[in-house]
């Protein structure tokens, strides 16, 4: 609701329908794009971690072949590293969103309290 109130503040009645759809569109598009980006970040980090761990194990003399199954310890560590990287990126995105919100949105409580046509 606060996002809808901010989106509709200082909007004429004839444009209210269009303005009320913008938060919904932004939420849907942002969710889809955010999931795609964070999924890419996570799985790229997982693949890089598995690759580096297998390379390091081979250099130490452990016989890891491409045809064999990757040990669970390597995949568990890679998944933890990948998803923690995605959470770090999402925290940075949230902080950027917070700073943008603080800097850009300039709506006073008086703007939200009364509609443009009321006499209060």
JSON list of C-alpha atoms in Angstrom, two decimals:
[
{"chain": "A", "resi": 1, "resn": "UNK", "atom": "CA", "xyz": [0.00, 0.00, 0.00]},
{"chain": "A", "resi": 2, "resn": "UNK", "atom": "CA", "xyz": [2.71, 2.57, 0.75]},
{"chain": "A", "resi": 3, "resn": "UNK", "atom": "CA", "xyz": [4.15, 2.08, -2.73]},
{"chain": "A", "resi": 4, "resn": "UNK", "atom": "CA", "xyz": [0.73, 2.61, -4.29]},
{"chain": "A", "resi": 5, "resn": "UNK", "atom": "CA", "xyz": [0.17, 5.75, -2.21]},
{"chain": "A", "resi": 6, "resn": "UNK", "atom": "CA", "xyz": [3.51, 7.17, -3.26]},
{"chain": "A", "resi": 7, "resn": "UNK", "atom": "CA", "xyz": [2.88, 6.27, -6.91]},
{"chain": "A", "resi": 8, "resn": "UNK", "atom": "CA", "xyz": [-0.52, 8.00, -6.87]},
{"chain": "A", "resi": 9, "resn": "UNK", "atom": "CA", "xyz": [0.55, 11.11, -4.95]},
{"chain": "A", "resi": 10, "resn": "UNK", "atom": "CA", "xyz": [0.12, 14.30, -6.99]},
{"chain": "A", "resi": 11, "resn": "UNK", "atom": "CA", "xyz": [-1.56, 12.40, -9.88]},
{"chain": "A", "resi": 12, "resn": "UNK", "atom": "CA", "xyz": [-4.66, 13.87, -11.51]},
{"chain": "A", "resi": 13, "resn": "UNK", "atom": "CA", "xyz": [-7.86, 11.83, -11.23]},
{"chain": "A", "resi": 14, "resn": "UNK", "atom": "CA", "xyz": [-7.97, 11.25, -14.98]},
{"chain": "A", "resi": 15, "resn": "UNK", "atom": "CA", "xyz": [-4.47, 9.63, -14.88]},
{"chain": "A", "resi": 16, "resn": "UNK", "atom": "CA", "xyz": [-5.00, 7.58, -11.71]},
{"chain": "A", "resi": 17, "resn": "UNK", "atom": "CA", "xyz": [-5.75, 4.33, -13.56]},
{"chain": "A", "resi": 18, "resn": "UNK", "atom": "CA", "xyz": [-2.55, 4.44, -15.53]},
{"chain": "A", "resi": 19, "resn": "UNK", "atom": "CA", "xyz": [-0.48, 5.50, -12.52]},
{"chain": "A", "resi": 20, "resn": "UNK", "atom": "CA", "xyz": [-1.89, 2.71, -10.35]},
{"chain": "A", "resi": 21, "resn": "UNK", "atom": "CA", "xyz": [-0.75, 0.08, -12.85]},
{"chain": "A", "resi": 22, "resn": "UNK", "atom": "CA", "xyz": [2.88, 1.20, -12.79]},
{"chain": "A", "resi": 23, "resn": "UNK", "atom": "CA", "xyz": [3.76, -0.26, -9.35]},
{"chain": "A", "resi": 24, "resn": "UNK", "atom": "CA", "xyz": [2.29, -3.62, -10.39]},
{"chain": "A", "resi": 25, "resn": "UNK", "atom": "CA", "xyz": [4.22, -3.66, -13.66]},
{"chain": "A", "resi": 26, "resn": "UNK", "atom": "CA", "xyz": [7.43, -2.66, -11.86]},
{"chain": "A", "resi": 27, "resn": "UNK", "atom": "CA", "xyz": [6.93, -5.37, -9.24]},
{"chain": "A", "resi": 28, "resn": "UNK", "atom": "CA", "xyz": [6.32, -8.12, -11.81]},
{"chain": "A", "resi": 29, "resn": "UNK", "atom": "CA", "xyz": [9.14, -7.09, -14.14]},
{"chain": "A", "resi": 30, "resn": "UNK", "atom": "CA", "xyz": [11.54, -6.49, -11.25]},
{"chain": "A", "resi": 31, "resn": "UNK", "atom": "CA", "xyz": [10.78, -9.86, -9.72]},
{"chain": "A", "resi": 32, "resn": "UNK", "atom": "CA", "xyz": [11.35, -11.71, -12.97]},
{"chain": "A", "resi": 33, "resn": "UNK", "atom": "CA", "xyz": [14.51, -9.80, -13.82]},
{"chain": "A", "resi": 34, "resn": "UNK", "atom": "CA", "xyz": [15.84, -10.08, -10.27]},
{"chain": "A", "resi": 35, "resn": "UNK", "atom": "CA", "xyz": [15.27, -13.83, -10.17]},
{"chain": "A", "resi": 36, "resn": "UNK", "atom": "CA", "xyz": [17.03, -14.24, -13.51]},
{"chain": "A", "resi": 37, "resn": "UNK", "atom": "CA", "xyz": [20.03, -12.17, -12.42]},
{"chain": "A", "resi": 38, "resn": "UNK", "atom": "CA", "xyz": [20.37, -13.78, -8.99]},
{"chain": "A", "resi": 39, "resn": "UNK", "atom": "CA", "xyz": [19.96, -17.26, -10.45]},
{"chain": "A", "resi": 40, "resn": "UNK", "atom": "CA", "xyz": [22.69, -16.53, -12.96]},
{"chain": "A", "resi": 41, "resn": "UNK", "atom": "CA", "xyz": [24.98, -15.19, -10.24]},
{"chain": "A", "resi": 42, "resn": "UNK", "atom": "CA", "xyz": [24.35, -18.21, -8.01]},
{"chain": "A", "resi": 43, "resn": "UNK", "atom": "CA", "xyz": [24.86, -20.89, -10.65]},
{"chain": "A", "resi": 44, "resn": "UNK", "atom": "CA", "xyz": [27.89, -19.16, -12.16]},
{"chain": "A", "resi": 45, "resn": "UNK", "atom": "CA", "xyz": [29.50, -19.13, -8.70]},
{"chain": "A", "resi": 46, "resn": "UNK", "atom": "CA", "xyz": [28.53, -22.80, -8.18]},
{"chain": "A", "resi": 47, "resn": "UNK", "atom": "CA", "xyz": [30.11, -23.83, -11.50]},
{"chain": "A", "resi": 48, "resn": "UNK", "atom": "CA", "xyz": [33.26, -21.81, -10.82]},
{"chain": "A", "resi": 49, "resn": "UNK", "atom": "CA", "xyz": [33.59, -23.27, -7.34]},
{"chain": "A", "resi": 50, "resn": "UNK", "atom": "CA", "xyz": [33.19, -26.86, -8.56]},
{"chain": "A", "resi": 51, "resn": "UNK", "atom": "CA", "xyz": [35.69, -26.27, -11.35]},
{"chain": "A", "resi": 52, "resn": "UNK", "atom": "CA", "xyz": [38.29, -24.72, -9.03]},
{"chain": "A", "resi": 53, "resn": "UNK", "atom": "CA", "xyz": [37.87, -27.43, -6.38]},
{"chain": "A", "resi": 54, "resn": "UNK", "atom": "CA", "xyz": [38.25, -30.24, -8.91]},
{"chain": "A", "resi": 55, "resn": "UNK", "atom": "CA", "xyz": [41.30, -28.55, -10.43]},
{"chain": "A", "resi": 56, "resn": "UNK", "atom": "CA", "xyz": [42.86, -28.11, -6.97]},
{"chain": "A", "resi": 57, "resn": "UNK", "atom": "CA", "xyz": [42.12, -31.74, -6.05]},
{"chain": "A", "resi": 58, "resn": "UNK", "atom": "CA", "xyz": [43.72, -33.00, -9.24]},
{"chain": "A", "resi": 59, "resn": "UNK", "atom": "CA", "xyz": [46.84, -30.91, -8.59]},
{"chain": "A", "resi": 60, "resn": "UNK", "atom": "CA", "xyz": [47.11, -32.52, -5.13]},
{"chain": "A", "resi": 61, "resn": "UNK", "atom": "CA", "xyz": [46.96, -35.96, -6.68]},
{"chain": "A", "resi": 62, "resn": "UNK", "atom": "CA", "xyz": [43.37, -36.95, -5.94]},
{"chain": "A", "resi": 63, "resn": "UNK", "atom": "CA", "xyz": [42.03, -39.03, -8.85]},
{"chain": "A", "resi": 64, "resn": "UNK", "atom": "CA", "xyz": [38.93, -37.13, -9.98]},
{"chain": "A", "resi": 65, "resn": "UNK", "atom": "CA", "xyz": [37.90, -38.07, -13.49]},
{"chain": "A", "resi": 66, "resn": "UNK", "atom": "CA", "xyz": [35.24, -36.46, -15.64]},
{"chain": "A", "resi": 67, "resn": "UNK", "atom": "CA", "xyz": [33.29, -39.74, -15.88]},
{"chain": "A", "resi": 68, "resn": "UNK", "atom": "CA", "xyz": [33.05, -40.11, -12.10]},
{"chain": "A", "resi": 69, "resn": "UNK", "atom": "CA", "xyz": [30.51, -38.44, -9.92]},
{"chain": "A", "resi": 70, "resn": "UNK", "atom": "CA", "xyz": [31.68, -35.27, -8.19]},
{"chain": "A", "resi": 71, "resn": "UNK", "atom": "CA", "xyz": [32.01, -35.87, -4.43]},
{"chain": "A", "resi": 72, "resn": "UNK", "atom": "CA", "xyz": [29.19, -34.54, -2.27]},
{"chain": "A", "resi": 73, "resn": "UNK", "atom": "CA", "xyz": [31.57, -32.42, -0.24]},
{"chain": "A", "resi": 74, "resn": "UNK", "atom": "CA", "xyz": [32.56, -30.47, -3.35]},
{"chain": "A", "resi": 75, "resn": "UNK", "atom": "CA", "xyz": [28.99, -29.92, -4.53]},
{"chain": "A", "resi": 76, "resn": "UNK", "atom": "CA", "xyz": [27.79, -28.99, -1.03]},
{"chain": "A", "resi": 77, "resn": "UNK", "atom": "CA", "xyz": [30.54, -26.39, -0.67]},
{"chain": "A", "resi": 78, "resn": "UNK", "atom": "CA", "xyz": [29.90, -25.07, -4.18]},
{"chain": "A", "resi": 79, "resn": "UNK", "atom": "CA", "xyz": [26.17, -24.70, -3.55]},
{"chain": "A", "resi": 80, "resn": "UNK", "atom": "CA", "xyz": [26.78, -22.89, -0.28]},
{"chain": "A", "resi": 81, "resn": "UNK", "atom": "CA", "xyz": [29.29, -20.57, -1.94]},
{"chain": "A", "resi": 82, "resn": "UNK", "atom": "CA", "xyz": [27.05, -19.90, -4.93]},
{"chain": "A", "resi": 83, "resn": "UNK", "atom": "CA", "xyz": [23.91, -19.10, -3.01]},
{"chain": "A", "resi": 84, "resn": "UNK", "atom": "CA", "xyz": [25.77, -16.99, -0.46]},
{"chain": "A", "resi": 85, "resn": "UNK", "atom": "CA", "xyz": [27.13, -14.98, -3.38]},
{"chain": "A", "resi": 86, "resn": "UNK", "atom": "CA", "xyz": [23.57, -14.50, -4.68]},
{"chain": "A", "resi": 87, "resn": "UNK", "atom": "CA", "xyz": [22.43, -13.34, -1.23]},
{"chain": "A", "resi": 88, "resn": "UNK", "atom": "CA", "xyz": [25.32, -10.86, -1.10]},
{"chain": "A", "resi": 89, "resn": "UNK", "atom": "CA", "xyz": [24.33, -9.46, -4.50]},
{"chain": "A", "resi": 90, "resn": "UNK", "atom": "CA", "xyz": [20.69, -9.21, -3.43]},
{"chain": "A", "resi": 91, "resn": "UNK", "atom": "CA", "xyz": [21.72, -7.33, -0.28]},
{"chain": "A", "resi": 92, "resn": "UNK", "atom": "CA", "xyz": [23.70, -4.85, -2.39]},
{"chain": "A", "resi": 93, "resn": "UNK", "atom": "CA", "xyz": [20.71, -4.40, -4.72]},
{"chain": "A", "resi": 94, "resn": "UNK", "atom": "CA", "xyz": [18.45, -3.79, -1.70]},
{"chain": "A", "resi": 95, "resn": "UNK", "atom": "CA", "xyz": [20.85, -1.15, -0.35]},
{"chain": "A", "resi": 96, "resn": "UNK", "atom": "CA", "xyz": [20.98, 0.55, -3.74]},
{"chain": "A", "resi": 97, "resn": "UNK", "atom": "CA", "xyz": [17.18, 0.54, -3.81]},
{"chain": "A", "resi": 98, "resn": "UNK", "atom": "CA", "xyz": [17.09, 2.04, -0.32]},
{"chain": "A", "resi": 99, "resn": "UNK", "atom": "CA", "xyz": [19.46, 4.85, -1.29]},
{"chain": "A", "resi": 100, "resn": "UNK", "atom": "CA", "xyz": [17.53, 5.58, -4.48]},
{"chain": "A", "resi": 101, "resn": "UNK", "atom": "CA", "xyz": [14.29, 5.65, -2.49]},
{"chain": "A", "resi": 102, "resn": "UNK", "atom": "CA", "xyz": [15.70, 8.04, 0.09]},
{"chain": "A", "resi": 103, "resn": "UNK", "atom": "CA", "xyz": [17.15, 10.37, -2.54]},
{"chain": "A", "resi": 104, "resn": "UNK", "atom": "CA", "xyz": [14.43, 10.32, -5.23]},
{"chain": "A", "resi": 105, "resn": "UNK", "atom": "CA", "xyz": [11.06, 10.00, -3.49]},
{"chain": "A", "resi": 106, "resn": "UNK", "atom": "CA", "xyz": [9.99, 13.37, -2.11]},
{"chain": "A", "resi": 107, "resn": "UNK", "atom": "CA", "xyz": [6.41, 12.92, -0.96]},
{"chain": "A", "resi": 108, "resn": "UNK", "atom": "CA", "xyz": [5.28, 14.84, 2.10]},
{"chain": "A", "resi": 109, "resn": "UNK", "atom": "CA", "xyz": [2.67, 13.46, 4.53]},
{"chain": "A", "resi": 110, "resn": "UNK", "atom": "CA", "xyz": [0.34, 16.26, 3.47]},
{"chain": "A", "resi": 111, "resn": "UNK", "atom": "CA", "xyz": [0.44, 14.93, -0.10]},
{"chain": "A", "resi": 112, "resn": "UNK", "atom": "CA", "xyz": [-0.83, 11.54, 1.09]},
{"chain": "A", "resi": 113, "resn": "UNK", "atom": "CA", "xyz": [-3.38, 12.82, 3.61]},
{"chain": "A", "resi": 114, "resn": "UNK", "atom": "CA", "xyz": [-5.73, 14.61, 1.24]},
{"chain": "A", "resi": 115, "resn": "UNK", "atom": "CA", "xyz": [-6.72, 14.03, -2.34]},
{"chain": "A", "resi": 116, "resn": "UNK", "atom": "CA", "xyz": [-6.35, 16.96, -4.80]},
{"chain": "A", "resi": 117, "resn": "UNK", "atom": "CA", "xyz": [-10.10, 17.67, -4.87]},
{"chain": "A", "resi": 118, "resn": "UNK", "atom": "CA", "xyz": [-10.79, 17.58, -1.11]},
{"chain": "A", "resi": 119, "resn": "UNK", "atom": "CA", "xyz": [-11.03, 20.66, 1.13]},
{"chain": "A", "resi": 120, "resn": "UNK", "atom": "CA", "xyz": [-9.43, 19.32, 4.29]}
]
